[in-house]
Amino acid sequence: MPRKLARRWAACRLILVLAVLTLGGRSDAQSLYDFASRTQGADAFAYDGTAGAQVPATPATPATPLSASEYADIEADEGISHVVSTISNNQYVMHRFVFLLDEDELLVTGLDFTWNGRGTNENNGRADGARLYVWNYATASYTLLQASPDTEAEVTLVGSLTANLVDYIGGAAEDTVTILVVSADRQTGANKKNELSTDYVKLEVTAPSLASFRIVHDGAGIHCLGEVITVTAMDVGGNPVADYAGTITLDTQTGKGTWSSDPGNAGVFSDPTANDGLASYTYDPADGGVATFLLDYPEGPPTLDLDAFESATPSLRDDDTEGPISFFPSGFTVTASPLPNPPPDPIVDPIPTQTAGAAFPLYLAAYGQTPTDPVCGVIESYTGGKSLEFWFDWIDPGTGTRLVTIDASPIASAEAGAAAQPVTFANGQAAVTAKYKDVGLIRI
């Protein structure tokens, strides 16, 4: 039966894979924070000075920043130290170190501190050595990690925290760890020097390699056709976690929609209540951290923001880079081969990896339901010359200089610049020729 095309069309996008991604491994990862690996004065800071109290009441003491040459003295454990000293009575000498973390504070599972140096007090009646502290934002006070013995020798002080870690990560952005090293005793006696030397300091942060999930969809769906949704477990470096085996919750956030699992998934899927927008999936290591789902969304708010998060740790969520998706009664399908009629449901015929600079076909079909024909399928009455707008996005890398061509005409790299060009349809279907003279991941 001929079908009449609805007036509103869904924008159609296509993912072309022109590069190979290397999958990362799944395990808790430990990140090193020191003054060689971080940017001094930007996300790693060091200060020195003196105070009358051994343990300052705020995390802002001492407050004199190190110079570039002084930073160089504490970058490595090589016997070269930065020294702060005083001959003023009743003064302690101290170093303060501040690191801004890349990890989400809620995901951190361990903080390990190491300081190497020496503390010397020339008054024989006073103790030598040093004490290592970390600031507790919950109690607004320093927590002692380790105190050295009474010795003039170089010592290594260490401390490990695995509980209540959010108490030790604070600041305005909830990403700051503050470390204090202070002399074991105060200075007393005329012309007696109290001195603290730091050779090296580091913080090691343990967090799951899993940092977030990434949802991929084409931005538009058709009410009567299952929409392909891909969810990838990502590490802190933005790579797939190849052996992820956790359970995620899928949520349309509208209370509508039914999920199903792609046959290629190796894990366990569950959608116990139809059309409530919720489902769960437990990844299998054979998935390589990537799972594909179909979303049937025949009703509900037309535009939605899909959500995916780890069921046991809801703070591990998708990164929201996918943007909203909108559903319409009709739209275009884009496939690697001509669509049979009647077509399968779901339609799974993605564009495979292409060779840069080589032409390849894209097959279009007007698809869906119309006010005069509620049967879902190819809208055969959509025939003849039509005017379509094409555009594309750079995905990986996120920018570029070369444009995609459709039927030898360059198309815009943003929807706002898209220009109409003719495409001829026969019984609801057409073909165009695409070409991209570069490598990477793009979306048409």
Short mmCIF file of C-alpha atoms in Angstrom, two decimals:
data_model
loop_
_atom_site.label_atom_id
_atom_site.label_comp_id
_atom_site.label_asym_id
_atom_site.label_seq_id
_atom_site.Cartn_x
_atom_site.Cartn_y
_atom_site.Cartn_z
CA MET A 1 0.00 0.00 0.00
CA PRO A 2 1.46 3.45 -0.85
CA ARG A 3 2.30 5.47 2.20
CA LYS A 4 2.35 9.22 2.62
CA LEU A 5 5.38 10.74 4.31
CA ALA A 6 4.81 12.79 7.45
CA ARG A 7 5.81 16.44 7.18
CA ARG A 8 8.31 16.36 10.03
CA TRP A 9 11.51 14.41 9.48
CA ALA A 10 14.08 13.14 11.91
CA ALA A 11 17.64 14.20 11.28
CA CYS A 12 19.60 11.13 10.23
CA ARG A 13 23.19 10.52 11.26
CA LEU A 14 25.62 7.82 10.32
CA ILE A 15 28.76 6.64 12.07
CA LEU A 16 31.68 5.78 9.76
CA VAL A 17 34.61 4.06 11.42
CA LEU A 18 37.83 4.92 9.60
CA ALA A 19 40.27 4.12 12.40
CA VAL A 20 40.97 1.34 14.87
CA LEU A 21 40.52 1.89 18.63
CA THR A 22 42.75 0.06 21.08
CA LEU A 23 40.82 -1.33 24.02
CA GLY A 24 42.18 -0.79 27.50
CA GLY A 25 42.17 -3.22 30.43
CA ARG A 26 39.90 -3.23 33.48
CA SER A 27 41.48 -2.93 36.92
CA ASP A 28 41.93 -0.40 39.66
CA ALA A 29 44.49 2.11 38.42
CA GLN A 30 46.98 4.08 40.52
CA SER A 31 47.86 7.61 39.37
CA LEU A 32 51.07 9.33 40.44
CA TYR A 33 50.98 12.91 41.66
CA ASP A 34 54.35 14.55 42.21
CA PHE A 35 56.11 17.71 41.08
CA ALA A 36 57.60 16.06 38.03
CA SER A 37 54.37 14.59 36.69
CA ARG A 38 52.10 17.57 37.46
CA THR A 39 52.07 21.19 36.32
CA GLN A 40 53.73 23.23 39.06
CA GLY A 41 51.67 26.21 40.12
CA ALA A 42 48.63 25.00 38.16
CA ASP A 43 47.54 21.63 39.58
CA ALA A 44 50.41 21.01 42.01
CA PHE A 45 51.60 23.58 44.54
CA ALA A 46 54.28 23.73 47.23
CA TYR A 47 54.82 26.24 50.05
CA ASP A 48 57.28 26.69 52.92
CA GLY A 49 57.51 28.76 56.07
CA THR A 50 57.42 28.74 59.86
CA ALA A 51 54.75 28.86 62.53
CA GLY A 52 54.47 28.97 66.29
CA ALA A 53 52.12 25.99 66.32
CA GLN A 54 53.31 22.63 65.09
CA VAL A 55 49.95 21.84 63.51
CA PRO A 56 48.29 24.85 61.79
CA ALA A 57 44.59 25.41 62.30
CA THR A 58 43.94 25.96 58.58
CA PRO A 59 45.14 24.29 55.36
CA ALA A 60 46.63 27.60 54.15
CA THR A 61 49.77 27.61 56.35
CA PRO A 62 52.59 27.93 55.40
CA ALA A 63 51.85 30.29 52.54
CA THR A 64 55.14 31.16 50.79
CA PRO A 65 55.15 29.50 47.34
CA LEU A 66 58.26 27.81 46.05
CA SER A 67 60.13 29.26 43.09
CA ALA A 68 60.76 27.33 39.88
CA SER A 69 64.27 26.35 40.98
CA GLU A 70 62.96 25.27 44.38
CA TYR A 71 60.31 23.10 42.71
CA ALA A 72 63.13 21.39 40.80
CA ASP A 73 64.67 20.32 44.12
CA ILE A 74 61.63 18.19 45.06
CA GLU A 75 60.84 16.62 41.69
CA ALA A 76 62.80 13.41 42.28
CA ASP A 77 64.32 11.34 45.07
CA GLU A 78 67.90 12.05 44.05
CA GLY A 79 69.52 13.58 47.14
CA ILE A 80 68.88 17.21 46.21
CA SER A 81 66.51 18.88 48.68
CA HIS A 82 64.61 22.07 49.22
CA VAL A 83 65.43 23.46 52.68
CA VAL A 84 63.52 25.78 54.97
CA SER A 85 65.10 26.91 58.26
CA THR A 86 64.69 29.36 61.12
CA ILE A 87 66.69 30.67 64.10
CA SER A 88 63.63 32.40 65.56
CA ASN A 89 62.64 31.08 68.97
CA ASN A 90 59.65 28.77 69.38
CA GLN A 91 59.14 28.28 65.65
CA TYR A 92 58.43 25.08 63.76
CA VAL A 93 59.54 24.78 60.12
CA MET A 94 57.17 23.24 57.60
CA HIS A 95 56.38 22.41 53.97
CA ARG A 96 52.87 22.24 52.53
CA PHE A 97 52.01 20.39 49.31
CA VAL A 98 48.71 20.67 47.43
CA PHE A 99 47.58 18.41 44.57
CA LEU A 100 44.45 18.79 42.42
CA LEU A 101 43.12 15.36 41.46
CA ASP A 102 41.84 14.30 38.07
CA GLU A 103 39.70 11.52 39.59
CA ASP A 104 36.15 12.05 40.84
CA GLU A 105 36.37 12.13 44.65
CA LEU A 106 33.50 9.62 44.91
CA LEU A 107 35.46 7.07 42.88
CA VAL A 108 38.77 7.22 44.74
CA THR A 109 39.49 4.03 46.70
CA GLY A 110 42.95 4.78 48.07
CA LEU A 111 45.34 7.63 48.92
CA ASP A 112 49.00 6.75 49.50
CA PHE A 113 51.45 9.40 50.70
CA THR A 114 55.26 9.35 50.65
CA TRP A 115 57.68 12.03 51.86
CA ASN A 116 61.47 11.74 51.89
CA GLY A 117 63.73 14.20 53.70
CA ARG A 118 65.20 15.12 57.06
CA GLY A 119 64.51 17.39 60.02
CA THR A 120 67.40 18.70 62.16
CA ASN A 121 67.32 20.84 65.29
CA GLU A 122 70.67 22.23 66.48
CA ASN A 123 69.49 22.49 70.08
CA ASN A 124 70.52 19.22 71.68
CA GLY A 125 67.56 19.39 74.01
CA ARG A 126 65.09 19.31 71.08
CA ALA A 127 63.99 16.40 68.89
CA ASP A 128 65.13 15.89 65.33
CA GLY A 129 62.98 14.38 62.58
CA ALA A 130 59.64 15.26 60.96
CA ARG A 131 55.92 14.50 61.00
CA LEU A 132 53.63 13.87 58.00
CA TYR A 133 50.00 15.06 58.02
CA VAL A 134 47.04 15.27 55.62
CA TRP A 135 44.20 17.80 55.92
CA ASN A 136 40.77 16.40 56.83
CA TYR A 137 38.09 18.64 55.31
CA ALA A 138 35.34 17.02 57.38
CA THR A 139 36.96 17.79 60.75
CA ALA A 140 38.79 20.93 59.55
CA SER A 141 42.01 19.64 61.04
CA TYR A 142 45.17 17.75 60.13
CA THR A 143 45.39 13.97 60.52
CA LEU A 144 48.79 12.55 61.47
CA LEU A 145 49.99 9.89 59.04
CA GLN A 146 53.44 9.11 60.45
CA ALA A 147 56.05 10.61 62.77
CA SER A 148 59.74 9.85 62.32
CA PRO A 149 62.07 8.75 65.12
CA ASP A 150 64.35 11.33 66.75
CA THR A 151 67.07 11.29 64.13
CA GLU A 152 69.10 13.63 61.95
CA ALA A 153 69.22 10.99 59.22
CA GLU A 154 67.14 11.18 56.07
CA VAL A 155 63.86 9.35 56.57
CA THR A 156 60.89 8.26 54.48
CA LEU A 157 57.44 8.91 55.94
CA VAL A 158 54.41 7.17 54.49
CA GLY A 159 50.68 6.91 55.05
CA SER A 160 47.75 5.13 53.42
CA LEU A 161 44.05 5.93 53.57
CA THR A 162 41.26 3.69 52.29
CA ALA A 163 38.22 4.79 54.33
CA ASN A 164 36.16 8.01 54.32
CA LEU A 165 38.31 9.32 51.49
CA VAL A 166 35.89 12.12 50.57
CA ASP A 167 36.87 13.70 53.91
CA TYR A 168 40.41 14.20 52.62
CA ILE A 169 39.48 15.47 49.13
CA GLY A 170 37.96 18.94 49.27
CA GLY A 171 38.25 22.52 48.15
CA ALA A 172 35.86 24.44 45.92
CA ALA A 173 35.99 21.81 43.18
CA GLU A 174 36.14 18.81 45.57
CA ASP A 175 39.45 17.79 44.03
CA THR A 176 42.11 19.04 46.48
CA VAL A 177 44.44 17.04 48.73
CA THR A 178 46.67 18.99 51.15
CA ILE A 179 49.79 17.45 52.72
CA LEU A 180 51.84 18.98 55.55
CA VAL A 181 55.34 18.06 56.70
CA VAL A 182 56.58 19.79 59.84
CA SER A 183 59.64 19.59 62.04
CA ALA A 184 59.40 17.22 65.00
CA ASP A 185 60.18 20.03 67.45
CA ARG A 186 60.38 23.81 67.69
CA GLN A 187 63.50 25.94 67.70
CA THR A 188 64.89 27.18 71.03
CA GLY A 189 68.22 28.67 72.03
CA ALA A 190 70.24 31.60 70.70
CA ASN A 191 71.43 31.13 67.11
CA LYS A 192 70.25 27.53 67.05
CA LYS A 193 68.87 26.49 63.66
CA ASN A 194 65.74 24.42 63.11
CA GLU A 195 65.77 23.01 59.57
CA LEU A 196 63.49 20.88 57.37
CA SER A 197 64.67 19.40 54.04
CA THR A 198 62.39 17.85 51.45
CA ASP A 199 64.01 15.62 48.87
CA TYR A 200 60.85 14.17 47.32
CA VAL A 201 57.11 13.97 47.93
CA LYS A 202 54.40 12.06 46.10
CA LEU A 203 50.75 11.12 46.31
CA GLU A 204 49.40 7.99 44.64
CA VAL A 205 45.65 7.88 43.99
CA THR A 206 43.85 4.58 43.45
CA ALA A 207 40.54 4.56 41.58
CA PRO A 208 38.71 2.13 39.33
CA SER A 209 39.88 2.27 35.75
CA LEU A 210 36.18 2.60 34.93
CA ALA A 211 35.40 6.32 35.01
CA SER A 212 32.14 6.69 33.09
CA PHE A 213 29.91 5.28 30.39
CA ARG A 214 29.50 6.68 26.91
CA ILE A 215 26.15 6.45 25.14
CA VAL A 216 26.09 6.64 21.36
CA HIS A 217 22.96 7.17 19.27
CA ASP A 218 22.18 9.00 16.06
CA GLY A 219 20.11 11.77 17.65
CA ALA A 220 16.77 10.74 16.16
CA GLY A 221 14.41 7.78 16.23
CA ILE A 222 11.18 6.60 14.68
CA HIS A 223 8.30 5.60 16.96
CA CYS A 224 7.62 2.29 15.28
CA LEU A 225 11.24 1.19 14.80
CA GLY A 226 13.72 -0.03 17.40
CA GLU A 227 16.48 2.57 17.85
CA VAL A 228 20.06 1.32 18.18
CA ILE A 229 21.78 2.55 21.38
CA THR A 230 25.38 1.65 22.25
CA VAL A 231 26.81 1.95 25.78
CA THR A 232 30.58 1.70 26.33
CA ALA A 233 32.38 1.46 29.67
CA MET A 234 35.18 4.08 29.60
CA ASP A 235 38.37 4.49 31.61
CA VAL A 236 39.83 7.80 32.82
CA GLY A 237 41.77 8.09 29.56
CA GLY A 238 38.62 7.84 27.45
CA ASN A 239 39.28 4.27 26.26
CA PRO A 240 36.90 1.29 26.47
CA VAL A 241 37.39 -0.92 29.54
CA ALA A 242 37.80 -4.19 27.70
CA ASP A 243 37.06 -6.61 30.55
CA TYR A 244 34.30 -4.68 32.31
CA ALA A 245 31.87 -7.10 33.96
CA GLY A 246 29.60 -4.83 36.02
CA THR A 247 25.85 -4.25 35.87
CA ILE A 248 24.37 -1.05 34.47
CA THR A 249 20.91 0.49 34.59
CA LEU A 250 19.43 1.93 31.40
CA ASP A 251 16.87 4.71 31.85
CA THR A 252 14.96 6.85 29.35
CA GLN A 253 14.13 9.23 32.26
CA THR A 254 10.58 9.62 30.91
CA GLY A 255 8.97 6.48 32.38
CA LYS A 256 8.33 5.26 28.82
CA GLY A 257 10.12 2.90 26.45
CA THR A 258 11.04 -0.77 26.27
CA TRP A 259 14.64 -1.95 25.93
CA SER A 260 15.97 -5.11 24.32
CA SER A 261 19.45 -6.56 24.00
CA ASP A 262 21.30 -6.96 20.73
CA PRO A 263 21.93 -10.65 19.91
CA GLY A 264 25.65 -9.90 19.73
CA ASN A 265 25.84 -9.04 23.44
CA ALA A 266 27.40 -11.75 25.62
CA GLY A 267 26.05 -10.57 28.98
CA VAL A 268 22.77 -10.89 30.87
CA PHE A 269 19.91 -8.49 30.05
CA SER A 270 16.71 -7.80 32.00
CA ASP A 271 13.69 -5.59 31.25
CA PRO A 272 11.02 -7.02 33.59
CA THR A 273 8.41 -4.29 33.06
CA ALA A 274 7.54 -3.27 29.52
CA ASN A 275 7.32 0.42 28.64
CA ASP A 276 8.62 1.80 31.94
CA GLY A 277 11.87 3.11 30.43
CA LEU A 278 14.10 0.96 32.68
CA ALA A 279 16.31 -2.07 32.04
CA SER A 280 19.56 -3.57 33.31
CA TYR A 281 22.50 -5.31 31.70
CA THR A 282 25.45 -7.22 33.18
CA TYR A 283 28.45 -7.06 30.87
CA ASP A 284 30.47 -10.12 30.03
CA PRO A 285 34.24 -9.69 29.41
CA ALA A 286 33.55 -11.00 25.91
CA ASP A 287 31.68 -7.73 25.23
CA GLY A 288 34.95 -5.82 25.30
CA GLY A 289 33.24 -3.13 27.36
CA VAL A 290 30.73 -2.35 24.56
CA ALA A 291 27.07 -3.39 24.50
CA THR A 292 24.32 -2.53 22.03
CA PHE A 293 20.63 -2.21 22.79
CA LEU A 294 17.40 -1.44 20.98
CA LEU A 295 14.94 1.08 22.36
CA ASP A 296 11.29 0.80 21.37
CA TYR A 297 9.72 4.19 22.10
CA PRO A 298 6.20 4.42 20.63
CA GLU A 299 4.94 7.09 23.04
CA GLY A 300 6.02 9.64 25.61
CA PRO A 301 7.79 13.02 25.53
CA PRO A 302 9.32 13.33 22.04
CA THR A 303 12.77 14.45 23.21
CA LEU A 304 14.64 12.61 25.94
CA ASP A 305 18.05 12.36 27.59
CA LEU A 306 19.04 8.72 27.95
CA ASP A 307 20.88 7.71 31.11
CA ALA A 308 23.21 4.81 31.94
CA PHE A 309 24.88 4.20 35.29
CA GLU A 310 26.47 1.39 37.26
CA SER A 311 23.70 -0.16 39.34
CA ALA A 312 25.91 -0.74 42.41
CA THR A 313 27.65 2.65 42.15
CA PRO A 314 25.19 5.21 40.73
CA SER A 315 27.88 7.90 40.76
CA LEU A 316 29.51 6.03 37.85
CA ARG A 317 27.32 7.47 35.11
CA ASP A 318 27.37 8.25 31.42
CA ASP A 319 29.28 11.38 30.44
CA ASP A 320 26.29 13.02 28.67
CA THR A 321 28.29 13.60 25.48
CA GLU A 322 25.59 11.92 23.40
CA GLY A 323 23.09 14.79 23.60
CA PRO A 324 19.29 14.40 23.47
CA ILE A 325 17.45 12.06 21.14
CA SER A 326 14.09 12.91 19.54
CA PHE A 327 11.47 10.47 18.24
CA PHE A 328 9.10 11.13 15.32
CA PRO A 329 6.36 9.25 13.45
CA SER A 330 8.55 9.06 10.33
CA GLY A 331 12.09 9.67 9.21
CA PHE A 332 14.95 8.26 7.15
CA THR A 333 16.88 5.08 7.63
CA VAL A 334 20.48 4.96 6.37
CA THR A 335 21.94 1.55 5.65
CA ALA A 336 24.92 -0.09 3.95
CA SER A 337 22.69 -1.95 1.47
CA PRO A 338 19.23 -1.41 -0.04
CA LEU A 339 16.43 -2.01 2.45
CA PRO A 340 14.15 -4.99 1.67
CA ASN A 341 10.43 -4.36 1.70
CA PRO A 342 8.94 -5.41 4.01
CA PRO A 343 12.01 -4.52 6.07
CA PRO A 344 13.28 -6.33 9.16
CA ASP A 345 12.70 -4.94 12.64
CA PRO A 346 15.12 -4.00 13.97
CA ILE A 347 17.02 -2.64 10.99
CA VAL A 348 20.67 -3.42 11.67
CA ASP A 349 22.83 -2.72 8.63
CA PRO A 350 25.55 -0.30 9.77
CA ILE A 351 28.09 1.30 7.49
CA PRO A 352 31.32 -0.75 7.84
CA THR A 353 34.85 0.61 8.01
CA GLN A 354 35.69 2.44 4.78
CA THR A 355 38.91 3.34 2.98
CA ALA A 356 39.79 7.02 3.18
CA GLY A 357 39.22 8.74 -0.17
CA ALA A 358 37.21 5.86 -1.64
CA ALA A 359 33.58 6.38 -2.63
CA PHE A 360 30.93 4.24 -0.96
CA PRO A 361 27.11 4.12 -1.17
CA LEU A 362 24.58 5.15 1.43
CA TYR A 363 21.08 3.79 1.01
CA LEU A 364 18.19 5.95 2.24
CA ALA A 365 14.61 4.93 2.93
CA ALA A 366 11.62 7.01 3.95
CA TYR A 367 10.30 5.03 6.88
CA GLY A 368 7.60 5.10 9.54
CA GLN A 369 3.90 5.78 9.83
CA THR A 370 1.70 8.52 8.37
CA PRO A 371 -1.69 9.92 9.40
CA THR A 372 -3.34 8.00 6.55
CA ASP A 373 -1.37 4.77 6.92
CA PRO A 374 -0.61 3.46 10.42
CA VAL A 375 1.35 0.45 9.10
CA CYS A 376 5.03 0.84 9.96
CA GLY A 377 7.41 0.42 7.03
CA VAL A 378 8.86 2.01 3.91
CA ILE A 379 6.73 4.97 2.83
CA GLU A 380 6.42 3.99 -0.85
CA SER A 381 4.58 7.14 -1.89
CA TYR A 382 7.73 9.16 -1.24
CA THR A 383 8.85 9.16 -4.88
CA GLY A 384 10.60 11.52 -7.27
CA GLY A 385 13.04 14.36 -6.84
CA LYS A 386 13.39 15.53 -3.24
CA SER A 387 15.46 18.21 -1.54
CA LEU A 388 17.54 16.94 1.40
CA GLU A 389 20.07 18.59 3.67
CA PHE A 390 23.19 16.68 4.77
CA TRP A 391 25.83 17.61 7.33
CA PHE A 392 28.43 15.76 9.39
CA ASP A 393 30.34 15.88 12.69
CA TRP A 394 33.96 15.04 13.40
CA ILE A 395 33.98 12.55 16.30
CA ASP A 396 37.56 11.24 16.64
CA PRO A 397 39.47 13.46 16.27
CA GLY A 398 36.98 16.16 17.19
CA THR A 399 38.11 18.59 14.49
CA GLY A 400 39.38 18.42 10.94
CA THR A 401 39.82 20.30 7.68
CA ARG A 402 38.44 17.97 5.02
CA LEU A 403 34.73 17.81 4.24
CA VAL A 404 32.57 14.82 3.45
CA THR A 405 31.03 14.82 -0.01
CA ILE A 406 27.59 13.47 -0.96
CA ASP A 407 27.19 12.89 -4.69
CA ALA A 408 30.45 14.86 -5.16
CA SER A 409 29.10 17.93 -3.36
CA PRO A 410 30.84 18.97 -0.10
CA ILE A 411 28.48 19.01 2.88
CA ALA A 412 28.65 21.26 5.93
CA SER A 413 30.34 20.33 9.22
CA ALA A 414 27.35 21.63 11.22
CA GLU A 415 23.58 21.54 10.80
CA ALA A 416 23.38 25.34 10.66
CA GLY A 417 25.40 25.38 7.46
CA ALA A 418 23.65 22.50 5.72
CA ALA A 419 22.47 23.23 2.18
CA ALA A 420 19.74 21.46 0.24
CA GLN A 421 20.70 19.13 -2.58
CA PRO A 422 18.56 16.93 -4.85
CA VAL A 423 18.03 13.23 -4.22
CA THR A 424 15.77 11.07 -6.36
CA PHE A 425 13.57 8.50 -4.58
CA ALA A 426 11.72 5.55 -6.09
CA ASN A 427 9.03 3.89 -3.98
CA GLY A 428 10.46 5.46 -0.84
CA GLN A 429 14.11 4.55 -1.41
CA ALA A 430 17.22 6.23 -2.83
CA ALA A 431 21.00 5.91 -2.92
CA VAL A 432 23.73 8.54 -2.68
CA THR A 433 27.52 8.28 -2.90
CA ALA A 434 29.69 9.45 -0.01
CA LYS A 435 33.43 10.10 0.20
CA TYR A 436 35.77 11.27 2.96
CA LYS A 437 39.44 11.92 2.17
CA ASP A 438 40.74 11.46 5.71
CA VAL A 439 40.81 8.94 8.54
CA GLY A 440 38.96 8.99 11.84
CA LEU A 441 35.44 8.64 13.18
CA ILE A 442 32.72 10.82 11.63
CA ARG A 443 28.95 11.02 11.85
CA ILE A 444 26.82 11.99 8.82
#
